[in-house]
XYZ file of C-alpha atoms in Angstrom:
679
model
C -17.930 -13.230 -46.672
C -21.518 -11.904 -46.423
C -22.181 -8.343 -47.570
C -24.344 -5.540 -46.157
C -25.157 -2.176 -47.577
C -24.835 0.697 -44.967
C -25.721 4.252 -46.124
C -25.473 3.277 -49.813
C -21.985 1.647 -49.526
C -21.446 -2.185 -49.554
C -19.325 -3.704 -46.790
C -18.181 -7.224 -45.874
C -18.936 -8.546 -42.263
C -18.341 -11.597 -40.321
C -21.063 -14.145 -39.564
C -22.590 -13.671 -36.223
C -22.263 -9.869 -36.148
C -25.183 -7.557 -35.198
C -26.194 -4.678 -37.391
C -24.555 -2.271 -34.922
C -21.291 -4.265 -35.093
C -21.311 -4.185 -38.801
C -21.995 -0.400 -38.802
C -19.187 0.101 -36.337
C -16.868 -1.887 -38.469
C -17.855 0.182 -41.416
C -16.910 3.424 -39.560
C -20.401 4.495 -38.706
C -20.977 5.379 -35.133
C -24.270 4.249 -33.620
C -25.449 5.946 -30.300
C -26.182 3.545 -27.530
C -26.740 3.379 -23.732
C -27.582 -0.214 -22.909
C -25.311 -2.022 -25.341
C -21.796 -2.995 -24.232
C -19.408 -5.297 -26.164
C -18.614 -7.455 -23.034
C -22.137 -7.922 -21.852
C -25.254 -9.720 -23.078
C -27.653 -7.738 -25.375
C -30.610 -6.249 -23.553
C -32.082 -3.781 -26.132
C -33.579 -1.679 -23.421
C -32.717 1.893 -24.461
C -33.688 1.964 -28.149
C -31.152 4.667 -28.872
C -29.384 2.548 -31.476
C -32.406 2.603 -33.907
C -31.643 2.391 -37.629
C -33.843 2.092 -40.699
C -33.881 -1.266 -42.570
C -35.168 -1.757 -46.006
C -38.599 -3.479 -46.020
C -39.015 -3.077 -42.216
C -42.151 -1.334 -41.186
C -40.437 0.735 -38.504
C -36.907 1.442 -37.222
C -35.027 -1.477 -35.606
C -32.748 -1.763 -32.684
C -29.461 -2.307 -34.293
C -27.759 -3.822 -31.256
C -30.110 -6.807 -31.131
C -30.660 -7.444 -34.910
C -28.349 -10.055 -36.458
C -26.695 -8.816 -39.607
C -27.606 -10.811 -42.750
C -26.624 -11.110 -46.311
C -28.134 -8.414 -48.559
C -29.471 -6.123 -45.796
C -29.843 -2.546 -46.631
C -29.338 -0.263 -43.610
C -29.545 3.575 -43.284
C -28.384 5.303 -40.215
C -28.745 8.980 -40.938
C -32.173 9.496 -42.464
C -34.784 11.840 -41.167
C -36.804 8.816 -39.839
C -33.788 7.677 -37.820
C -33.063 11.116 -36.401
C -36.647 11.566 -35.459
C -36.849 8.210 -33.825
C -33.623 8.865 -31.841
C -35.025 12.326 -30.774
C -38.108 10.570 -29.558
C -36.164 8.141 -27.534
C -34.046 10.864 -26.030
C -37.107 12.892 -25.073
C -38.445 9.882 -23.213
C -35.120 9.367 -21.437
C -35.058 12.940 -20.272
C -38.747 13.002 -19.043
C -37.720 12.159 -15.374
C -33.937 12.887 -15.644
C -32.920 15.648 -13.317
C -31.244 18.658 -14.904
C -28.357 18.636 -12.342
C -25.319 18.337 -14.634
C -23.493 21.147 -12.844
C -23.281 19.111 -9.640
C -23.159 15.669 -11.242
C -19.722 13.871 -10.886
C -20.397 12.336 -14.389
C -20.461 15.842 -16.002
C -18.042 16.093 -18.827
C -17.873 12.247 -19.111
C -21.626 11.528 -19.466
C -22.894 9.612 -22.529
C -26.403 11.058 -21.965
C -25.089 14.501 -21.819
C -23.188 14.054 -25.122
C -26.161 12.376 -26.947
C -28.584 14.898 -25.495
C -26.561 17.794 -27.154
C -27.133 16.198 -30.493
C -30.595 14.572 -30.280
C -32.216 16.381 -27.393
C -35.151 18.903 -27.556
C -34.681 22.377 -26.183
C -37.961 21.983 -24.242
C -40.146 19.021 -23.187
C -43.707 18.232 -23.992
C -44.012 16.361 -20.545
C -46.018 18.380 -18.113
C -46.763 15.986 -15.203
C -44.528 15.736 -12.044
C -41.096 14.233 -12.458
C -40.568 10.794 -10.807
C -38.177 10.672 -7.886
C -36.388 7.496 -6.788
C -34.723 6.913 -3.381
C -31.008 6.396 -3.407
C -29.693 2.893 -2.587
C -26.967 1.842 -0.305
C -24.281 0.004 -2.334
C -21.487 0.278 0.240
C -18.478 2.509 0.621
C -17.350 2.472 -3.077
C -20.393 3.193 -5.286
C -22.439 6.271 -4.803
C -26.031 6.246 -6.007
C -28.415 8.925 -7.271
C -31.011 6.721 -8.762
C -33.312 9.448 -10.072
C -30.720 9.858 -12.778
C -30.944 6.052 -13.771
C -32.183 5.321 -17.328
C -32.599 1.521 -16.640
C -30.018 0.453 -19.184
C -29.194 -2.496 -16.863
C -25.488 -2.548 -17.658
C -24.710 -2.746 -13.956
C -27.055 -5.637 -13.431
C -25.688 -7.604 -16.369
C -22.041 -6.936 -15.275
C -22.795 -8.120 -11.749
C -24.474 -11.267 -12.807
C -22.397 -12.165 -15.910
C -18.803 -10.915 -15.203
C -18.549 -10.389 -11.429
C -20.648 -13.507 -10.645
C -22.618 -11.915 -7.853
C -26.363 -11.433 -7.761
C -26.264 -8.340 -5.546
C -27.728 -5.862 -8.091
C -31.062 -6.341 -9.843
C -34.008 -4.595 -11.300
C -37.384 -4.553 -9.377
C -40.699 -3.376 -10.727
C -41.996 -2.644 -14.136
C -42.402 0.476 -16.412
C -42.254 3.737 -14.545
C -41.957 1.769 -11.224
C -38.790 -0.042 -12.228
C -35.803 0.500 -9.960
C -32.236 -0.722 -9.982
C -31.423 -1.957 -6.410
C -29.279 -4.241 -4.363
C -32.413 -6.022 -3.139
C -31.519 -5.896 0.583
C -29.669 -2.614 0.105
C -26.425 -3.927 1.198
C -22.819 -3.584 0.098
C -21.915 -5.137 -3.258
C -19.769 -8.105 -2.237
C -17.608 -8.202 -5.247
C -13.908 -7.322 -5.833
C -14.883 -5.881 -9.241
C -17.796 -3.773 -8.092
C -16.169 -0.428 -9.112
C -16.488 -1.334 -12.703
C -20.185 -0.497 -12.605
C -19.108 3.170 -12.211
C -17.458 3.010 -15.665
C -20.293 1.129 -17.215
C -23.054 3.470 -16.052
C -23.700 5.798 -18.994
C -25.215 8.499 -16.721
C -24.568 9.800 -13.283
C -26.554 7.142 -11.380
C -23.578 5.349 -10.236
C -20.495 7.291 -9.393
C -17.321 6.838 -7.249
C -18.100 7.649 -3.638
C -14.432 8.253 -2.580
C -14.035 10.511 -5.561
C -17.263 12.500 -5.104
C -16.968 16.263 -5.624
C -13.170 16.070 -5.719
C -12.507 17.353 -9.210
C -13.749 17.848 -12.703
C -12.292 15.684 -15.502
C -10.916 18.641 -17.499
C -8.880 19.660 -14.375
C -6.875 16.429 -14.196
C -3.659 15.268 -15.767
C -4.140 11.892 -17.325
C -1.309 9.329 -17.433
C -1.353 5.900 -19.004
C 0.394 3.341 -16.822
C 0.093 -0.085 -15.249
C -1.436 -1.450 -12.056
C 0.949 -3.044 -9.428
C -1.540 -4.412 -6.883
C -1.457 -7.940 -8.256
C 0.568 -10.016 -10.716
C -1.553 -9.156 -13.758
C -0.169 -5.750 -14.539
C -3.455 -4.469 -15.741
C -3.562 -1.409 -18.017
C -4.762 1.635 -16.165
C -4.979 5.405 -16.339
C -3.971 7.565 -13.297
C -5.675 10.916 -13.008
C -3.834 13.575 -10.894
C -4.011 17.070 -9.838
C -0.722 18.348 -8.669
C 0.884 15.609 -6.423
C -2.396 14.065 -5.501
C -3.701 10.982 -7.178
C -7.509 11.266 -7.467
C -8.552 8.395 -9.747
C -7.403 5.160 -11.195
C -9.357 3.962 -14.238
C -8.974 0.898 -16.444
C -7.664 0.942 -20.098
C -8.727 -1.646 -22.596
C -6.221 -4.354 -22.917
C -7.741 -7.586 -24.224
C -4.506 -9.669 -23.434
C -4.553 -8.984 -19.726
C -7.418 -7.131 -18.023
C -9.955 -6.682 -20.978
C -11.467 -3.422 -19.599
C -11.864 -4.214 -15.914
C -9.742 -3.589 -12.760
C -10.218 -4.658 -9.228
C -11.638 -2.472 -6.514
C -8.270 -2.496 -4.836
C -6.569 -1.178 -8.050
C -9.233 1.478 -8.389
C -9.824 2.669 -4.786
C -6.620 1.935 -2.771
C -5.025 5.066 -4.343
C -6.084 7.235 -1.415
C -3.468 5.269 0.486
C -0.771 6.967 -1.655
C -1.322 10.237 0.372
C -1.549 8.628 3.757
C 1.239 7.473 6.209
C 3.887 8.479 3.634
C 7.574 8.527 4.345
C 8.829 11.854 2.908
C 12.213 12.291 4.889
C 15.062 10.044 6.070
C 14.881 8.849 9.650
C 17.694 7.418 11.861
C 17.330 5.607 15.179
C 19.350 7.566 17.792
C 19.155 6.332 21.428
C 16.442 3.903 20.469
C 14.133 6.527 18.964
C 13.537 7.407 15.368
C 14.452 10.955 14.526
C 14.494 12.985 11.384
C 17.729 12.887 9.496
C 19.251 13.886 6.246
C 20.520 11.873 3.350
C 24.321 12.437 4.014
C 23.994 11.453 7.668
C 21.842 8.404 6.841
C 24.274 7.246 4.179
C 27.267 7.691 6.559
C 25.578 5.614 9.277
C 24.756 2.821 6.846
C 28.328 2.633 5.430
C 29.786 2.546 8.962
C 27.453 -0.290 9.943
C 28.278 -2.256 6.734
C 32.044 -1.917 7.458
C 31.747 -2.936 10.957
C 29.418 -5.870 10.456
C 31.162 -7.186 7.314
C 30.396 -6.139 3.765
C 29.932 -9.846 2.637
C 27.331 -10.331 5.380
C 24.935 -7.646 3.919
C 21.370 -8.957 3.138
C 19.021 -7.627 0.466
C 15.313 -8.582 0.611
C 12.634 -7.547 -1.875
C 8.940 -6.886 -1.234
C 5.711 -6.722 -3.204
C 6.296 -3.686 -5.320
C 9.950 -3.893 -6.033
C 10.679 -3.011 -9.667
C 13.332 -4.567 -11.983
C 15.643 -1.453 -11.757
C 15.771 -1.702 -7.963
C 16.358 -5.354 -7.948
C 19.196 -5.189 -10.488
C 20.865 -2.313 -8.707
C 20.463 -4.162 -5.374
C 21.958 -7.284 -6.822
C 24.963 -5.459 -8.371
C 25.596 -3.603 -5.169
C 25.359 -6.911 -3.194
C 27.820 -8.578 -5.584
C 30.203 -5.575 -5.257
C 30.171 -6.223 -1.580
C 30.890 -9.974 -2.253
C 27.637 -10.827 -0.644
C 25.143 -13.293 -2.156
C 22.491 -12.960 0.443
C 19.534 -11.679 -1.536
C 16.024 -13.166 -2.084
C 12.553 -12.287 -3.219
C 10.715 -15.366 -1.752
C 9.426 -13.734 1.465
C 6.427 -16.019 1.435
C 8.805 -19.026 1.244
C 7.432 -20.072 -2.191
C 9.704 -22.658 -3.857
C 10.700 -22.978 -7.577
C 12.905 -25.173 -9.813
C 16.258 -23.812 -10.604
C 16.845 -23.151 -14.367
C 13.269 -23.844 -15.111
C 11.287 -20.796 -16.165
C 8.056 -22.685 -16.687
C 8.033 -23.420 -12.957
C 7.335 -19.748 -12.064
C 5.399 -18.279 -15.061
C 1.773 -18.425 -16.241
C 2.687 -20.322 -19.393
C -0.655 -20.630 -21.115
C -1.124 -16.794 -21.165
C -4.007 -15.079 -19.358
C -6.144 -14.802 -22.538
C -5.971 -18.535 -23.109
C -8.092 -19.068 -19.980
C -11.190 -18.273 -22.051
C -10.655 -21.358 -24.173
C -10.295 -23.688 -21.315
C -12.855 -26.450 -20.936
C -11.268 -28.012 -17.881
C -9.371 -26.241 -15.022
C -7.582 -27.540 -12.069
C -6.845 -24.979 -9.254
C -4.275 -25.938 -6.757
C -3.719 -23.837 -3.614
C -5.035 -20.673 -5.100
C -7.944 -18.251 -4.462
C -7.985 -16.370 -7.801
C -10.871 -14.244 -6.656
C -8.630 -12.507 -4.263
C -5.197 -13.137 -5.813
C -6.182 -11.825 -9.221
C -9.706 -10.618 -9.512
C -9.677 -9.909 -13.196
C -8.198 -13.314 -13.946
C -10.981 -14.746 -11.978
C -13.411 -13.052 -14.309
C -11.760 -14.844 -17.205
C -12.241 -18.117 -15.464
C -15.968 -17.347 -14.873
C -16.221 -16.503 -18.655
C -14.679 -19.918 -19.539
C -17.185 -21.508 -17.075
C -20.196 -19.702 -18.771
C -19.247 -19.872 -22.403
C -17.315 -23.206 -22.542
C -18.948 -25.023 -19.784
C -15.512 -25.316 -18.243
C -15.316 -27.925 -15.458
C -13.319 -26.751 -12.460
C -11.694 -28.673 -9.674
C -10.195 -27.150 -6.530
C -7.457 -28.465 -4.159
C -7.624 -26.177 -1.162
C -10.059 -24.918 1.413
C -13.640 -24.348 0.125
C -14.171 -20.734 -0.956
C -16.775 -18.798 -2.969
C -15.185 -18.405 -6.490
C -18.266 -16.879 -8.318
C -18.653 -20.115 -10.278
C -19.387 -23.757 -9.470
C -16.532 -26.181 -8.898
C -15.772 -29.588 -7.612
C -13.936 -29.544 -4.301
C -11.430 -32.207 -4.446
C -9.392 -31.879 -1.190
C -7.835 -29.354 1.082
C -4.588 -31.210 1.174
C -1.650 -31.265 -1.216
C -1.652 -35.096 -0.816
C -4.571 -35.326 -3.311
C -2.160 -34.514 -6.146
C -0.889 -38.187 -5.721
C -4.391 -39.304 -6.610
C -4.224 -37.214 -9.839
C -0.784 -38.360 -10.560
C -1.659 -42.090 -10.418
C -4.972 -41.604 -12.277
C -7.095 -42.505 -9.203
C -9.058 -39.327 -9.096
C -12.509 -38.772 -10.569
C -11.207 -35.491 -12.006
C -8.660 -37.369 -14.138
C -11.386 -38.233 -16.619
C -12.382 -34.531 -16.845
C -8.853 -33.476 -17.610
C -8.337 -36.411 -20.106
C -11.509 -35.666 -21.994
C -10.964 -31.901 -22.242
C -9.650 -30.361 -25.369
C -8.089 -27.371 -23.647
C -7.242 -28.348 -19.969
C -5.247 -25.994 -17.830
C -3.786 -26.111 -14.320
C -3.323 -23.093 -12.115
C -1.151 -23.565 -8.959
C -0.819 -20.812 -6.465
C 2.019 -19.844 -4.225
C -0.003 -21.039 -1.222
C 0.529 -24.579 -2.487
C 4.340 -24.280 -2.801
C 5.303 -22.175 0.206
C 6.702 -25.126 2.012
C 9.892 -27.329 2.036
C 8.307 -29.677 -0.516
C 7.431 -26.899 -2.890
C 9.733 -27.953 -5.714
C 8.441 -31.636 -5.467
C 4.820 -30.314 -5.632
C 5.699 -28.301 -8.787
C 7.440 -31.139 -10.367
C 4.649 -33.637 -9.739
C 2.056 -31.094 -10.973
C 4.176 -30.393 -14.081
C 4.117 -34.209 -14.767
C 0.305 -34.134 -14.614
C 0.318 -31.012 -16.916
C 2.634 -32.810 -19.448
C 0.228 -35.812 -19.418
C -2.819 -33.782 -20.222
C -1.249 -31.403 -22.765
C -3.305 -31.678 -25.952
C -1.801 -28.799 -27.925
C 1.921 -28.479 -28.082
C 1.422 -24.684 -28.595
C -0.211 -24.333 -25.191
C 1.542 -25.131 -21.912
C -1.231 -26.116 -19.300
C 1.095 -25.438 -16.369
C 0.518 -22.015 -14.804
C 1.844 -20.427 -11.643
C -0.276 -17.580 -10.187
C 1.785 -15.151 -8.252
C 0.087 -12.477 -6.121
C 2.769 -9.872 -6.447
C 3.959 -7.857 -9.550
C 7.595 -8.070 -8.392
C 8.054 -11.765 -8.247
C 8.529 -12.952 -11.799
C 10.969 -10.061 -12.618
C 12.991 -11.026 -9.550
C 13.194 -14.663 -10.550
C 14.172 -13.600 -14.113
C 17.108 -11.570 -12.659
C 17.986 -14.584 -10.447
C 17.318 -12.467 -7.366
C 17.413 -15.487 -5.122
C 19.955 -18.124 -4.010
C 20.021 -21.543 -2.611
C 20.866 -20.292 0.839
C 17.075 -19.417 1.412
C 15.797 -22.484 -0.156
C 13.454 -24.897 1.793
C 12.850 -22.516 4.681
C 13.159 -18.754 4.075
C 12.460 -17.669 7.758
C 14.650 -20.280 9.340
C 17.615 -19.561 7.072
C 17.299 -15.846 7.532
C 17.091 -16.188 11.340
C 20.248 -18.328 11.339
C 22.042 -15.825 9.042
C 21.085 -12.843 11.270
C 21.730 -14.537 14.526
C 25.246 -15.654 13.296
C 26.425 -12.528 11.521
C 24.160 -9.707 12.840
C 24.371 -8.035 9.342
C 22.891 -4.934 7.787
C 19.639 -5.980 6.215
C 18.152 -3.956 3.383
C 14.336 -4.253 3.236
C 13.155 -3.011 -0.160
C 9.447 -2.262 0.631
C 9.207 -5.637 2.420
C 6.707 -5.509 5.283
C 5.359 -9.077 4.940
C 8.012 -10.539 7.143
C 8.263 -11.835 10.696
C 9.743 -8.742 12.421
C 11.136 -10.881 15.305
C 13.698 -12.328 12.867
C 15.393 -8.905 12.468
C 16.132 -8.205 16.118
C 19.808 -8.749 15.882
C 20.216 -6.960 12.469
C 20.750 -3.392 11.508
C 17.701 -2.721 9.455
C 17.707 -0.267 6.521
C 14.131 0.162 5.285
C 13.581 1.528 1.654
C 9.966 2.265 1.173
C 7.190 4.818 0.640
C 4.921 4.056 3.607
C 5.390 3.935 7.368
C 4.164 0.376 7.498
C 5.090 -2.644 9.720
C 8.818 -2.948 8.939
C 9.431 0.781 9.097
C 8.506 0.767 12.803
C 11.518 -1.492 13.695
C 14.046 -0.003 11.210
C 17.255 1.589 12.268
C 17.406 3.762 9.155
C 14.386 4.723 6.965
C 15.044 5.975 3.376
C 11.925 7.349 1.633
C 11.360 6.133 -1.953
C 8.734 7.039 -4.586
C 5.496 5.076 -4.976
C 4.641 3.479 -8.278
C 2.866 6.593 -9.535
C 5.857 8.796 -8.851
C 8.485 7.065 -11.016
C 8.979 5.132 -14.219
C 9.584 1.439 -13.424
C 9.864 -1.892 -15.167
C 8.007 -5.018 -14.024
C 7.357 -8.394 -15.487
C 3.873 -9.728 -15.050
C 2.916 -13.397 -14.342
C 3.004 -14.318 -18.000
C 6.493 -12.944 -18.477
C 5.105 -9.765 -20.180
C 7.517 -6.760 -19.638
C 5.593 -3.571 -18.651
C 6.800 -0.167 -17.905
C 4.942 2.274 -15.562
C 4.988 6.010 -16.309
C 5.615 8.761 -13.878
C 2.380 10.502 -13.019
C 3.623 13.318 -10.673
C 6.783 14.189 -8.807
C 7.708 12.289 -5.545
C 6.710 13.502 -2.109
C 9.181 15.217 -0.017
C 12.849 14.076 -0.197
C 12.025 10.612 -1.675
C 14.724 9.088 -3.978
C 14.589 6.126 -6.258
C 16.055 2.981 -4.845
C 18.589 2.397 -7.625
C 19.975 5.912 -6.864
C 20.370 5.055 -3.219
C 22.443 1.905 -4.107
C 24.469 3.971 -6.521
C 25.449 6.538 -3.864
C 26.209 3.765 -1.294
C 28.482 2.014 -3.794
C 30.450 5.171 -4.349
C 30.898 5.737 -0.599
C 32.172 2.279 -0.164
C 34.437 2.510 -3.176
C 32.496 -0.073 -5.058
C 31.234 2.170 -7.725
C 28.415 0.910 -9.952
C 28.717 1.563 -13.651
C 25.316 3.368 -14.330
C 24.777 7.128 -13.785
C 21.187 7.505 -15.035
C 18.062 5.358 -15.648
C 18.996 4.995 -19.325
C 22.391 3.566 -18.525
C 20.800 1.276 -15.963
C 18.223 -0.110 -18.308
C 20.874 -0.636 -20.963
C 22.987 -2.670 -18.594
C 19.849 -4.679 -17.576
C 18.866 -5.401 -21.205
C 22.546 -6.175 -22.219
C 22.566 -8.930 -19.518
C 18.971 -9.971 -19.546
C 17.706 -9.623 -23.098
C 14.149 -10.571 -22.276
C 13.536 -7.201 -20.673
C 14.112 -5.470 -24.112
C 10.631 -6.478 -25.423
C 7.977 -4.315 -23.870
C 4.452 -5.473 -23.740
C 5.428 -8.759 -25.465
C 5.603 -12.346 -24.371
C 7.278 -15.483 -25.541
C 5.212 -18.330 -23.909
C 7.157 -21.371 -22.863
C 5.478 -24.310 -24.592
C 7.686 -27.188 -23.386
C 7.386 -28.751 -19.920
C 10.844 -29.945 -18.866
C 10.508 -29.883 -15.082
C 8.280 -32.959 -14.749
C 9.106 -35.531 -12.198
C 6.691 -37.528 -9.959
C 7.161 -37.456 -6.115
C 5.130 -38.965 -3.384
C 3.602 -35.884 -1.604
C 2.766 -35.670 2.056
C -0.406 -34.609 3.741
C 0.036 -30.766 3.881
C -3.124 -28.708 4.464
C -3.267 -25.700 2.259
C -3.839 -22.292 3.835
C -4.359 -19.351 1.484
C -1.857 -16.567 1.785
C -4.217 -13.718 1.584
C -6.740 -13.353 4.548
C -7.917 -9.791 3.581
C -8.156 -8.883 -0.120
C -8.642 -5.203 0.597
C -5.642 -4.606 2.949
C -2.662 -6.860 2.160
C 0.144 -4.405 1.186
C 1.589 -1.202 2.431
C -0.481 1.090 0.184
C -3.881 -0.569 0.803
C -3.201 -0.834 4.557
C -2.883 2.999 4.502
C -6.107 3.426 2.569
C -9.118 4.746 4.427
C -11.432 3.388 1.665
C -9.976 -0.173 1.926
C -10.391 0.057 5.680
C -14.082 0.805 5.130
C -14.338 -2.137 2.645
C -12.729 -4.445 5.178
C -15.333 -3.314 7.852
C -18.391 -3.455 5.697
C -17.756 -6.428 3.359
C -15.491 -8.759 5.429
C -16.899 -7.672 8.796
C -13.314 -7.246 10.114
C -11.602 -4.528 12.088
C -9.126 -2.699 9.714
């Protein structure tokens, strides 16, 4: 390996590194504003100046490739003087408004100015003022603070794939703007707030809410999509004020979607904090004992074995396991997680997992998308696809309605029938897949939410097996929209009764038995199906299904409890409790535990530790936190003749498609401003 001398010590470095990266690797911190590891090099700010032997003047370390034999000095008087000069220039027009700036306490400029800044300026002319720009309901702008690092411009263009932000003018007249001063139309726009090293771009919903040192910070995971992004929740008391990304190269890199970041205001709106019971056709406040008694009476009258348990978007593994055990104790096997009617193949885990891993997308040079809109279903995953498109010249084909995916693709068809063409090698895209070194297939639940779903999966698996070039990488990937789905399927929280047509079978069951139906945060259901049932709603928001429930039992939201989930790859993650639950909310597994006692069907676990031990004893895969064991072999391949079924994407509104985001004022504003829809 080549060697470089940094501050009189010799270090090895990898080919392709810049001087800054070599210094960082050696443990020497270099100040910077414009440089970011995930963005192209701009070399705008010049804060990263270092001295190089034989160079006539200090060099920008972020833009200088490291070379064998270089001698670099980072702490000489010349370097310090140069950085002080850069800092003086940056502060010429910068307003001294730190006390009222939301970036105060977290500002890179503030930190560096403390070390390299002058106590007084030599600049005597009037300061430049820049008009604030309209960037929509999420990003607040005070552009006089801007130092033209262009991080926001490069992120929008390179990562998000939208050209909404750019730089106009030159020199002192340069301005960062959205050109037409309109809302940034990207599902990742909030990340420019984290990237901005000053207070020019801040969070509009969070404005003037709190100071960073007043907040309790909890590391946890996101639940708004199937990725399970690493995030940090900032709270004050029982109020969630911020959600920020954590670095996790295997899943979300260091980005999160706007819904993950800004829908958190929905956690304090339309909350259920007290049990309710329907008396004389009207919901009235109740207490836990009365509610439990009413539920038990209904179960006994309607038949224990007829009870139905249906899970929703946010249902955690503990809840699913407890519900299943409770159901089995009642001798009922009516439980399912496939509210969108998505079909899978029994005893075939590769038919419901993202088998290649999320990180492997970056290496793809050919990608077939079937019935999925990754931009809305998993925004950070879509950013990975764009990276493959830019860096690997990945060729992408889409089967489904035409949509804007932030990268170019070949539209093959909007019908499932086109898979027949691929299966028989009659498609022009076959050549792309065959010639690729790392081809991948991503199939969304919108393609398999019909009675032929398993046939579609098997035929797609046969194509995946045919194009598999590396036995270590399985090209077949299923993209789920919900964090609960894979964990539920791992627990076998489904049965054949609901196969083929979920809604039809559920209607038949309810009309025949008129059972007690437990809805575990499930609002994405045709409410007319439930008119003959006694509905018990377990949830944290007064959403759609709560309005027709006979009993409402309040439960904690994802920030109010520690829960286990399994993401689309099969990676087990565990959220952390950020604050205490609101009102009288109880965890779902505790509710089932009490009901089992009252019905003399006592469950064995008494606390969360015993529950998790029971889960891991029966399902060992949940023992390995933050670890995955990718399925490399394709066994579910079988070719079928597929019918002409037009694909319709499940998500019609990215910003408001679950109980939390539907309660969010910020998401309602995004729906209005970006999608031009009524919330």
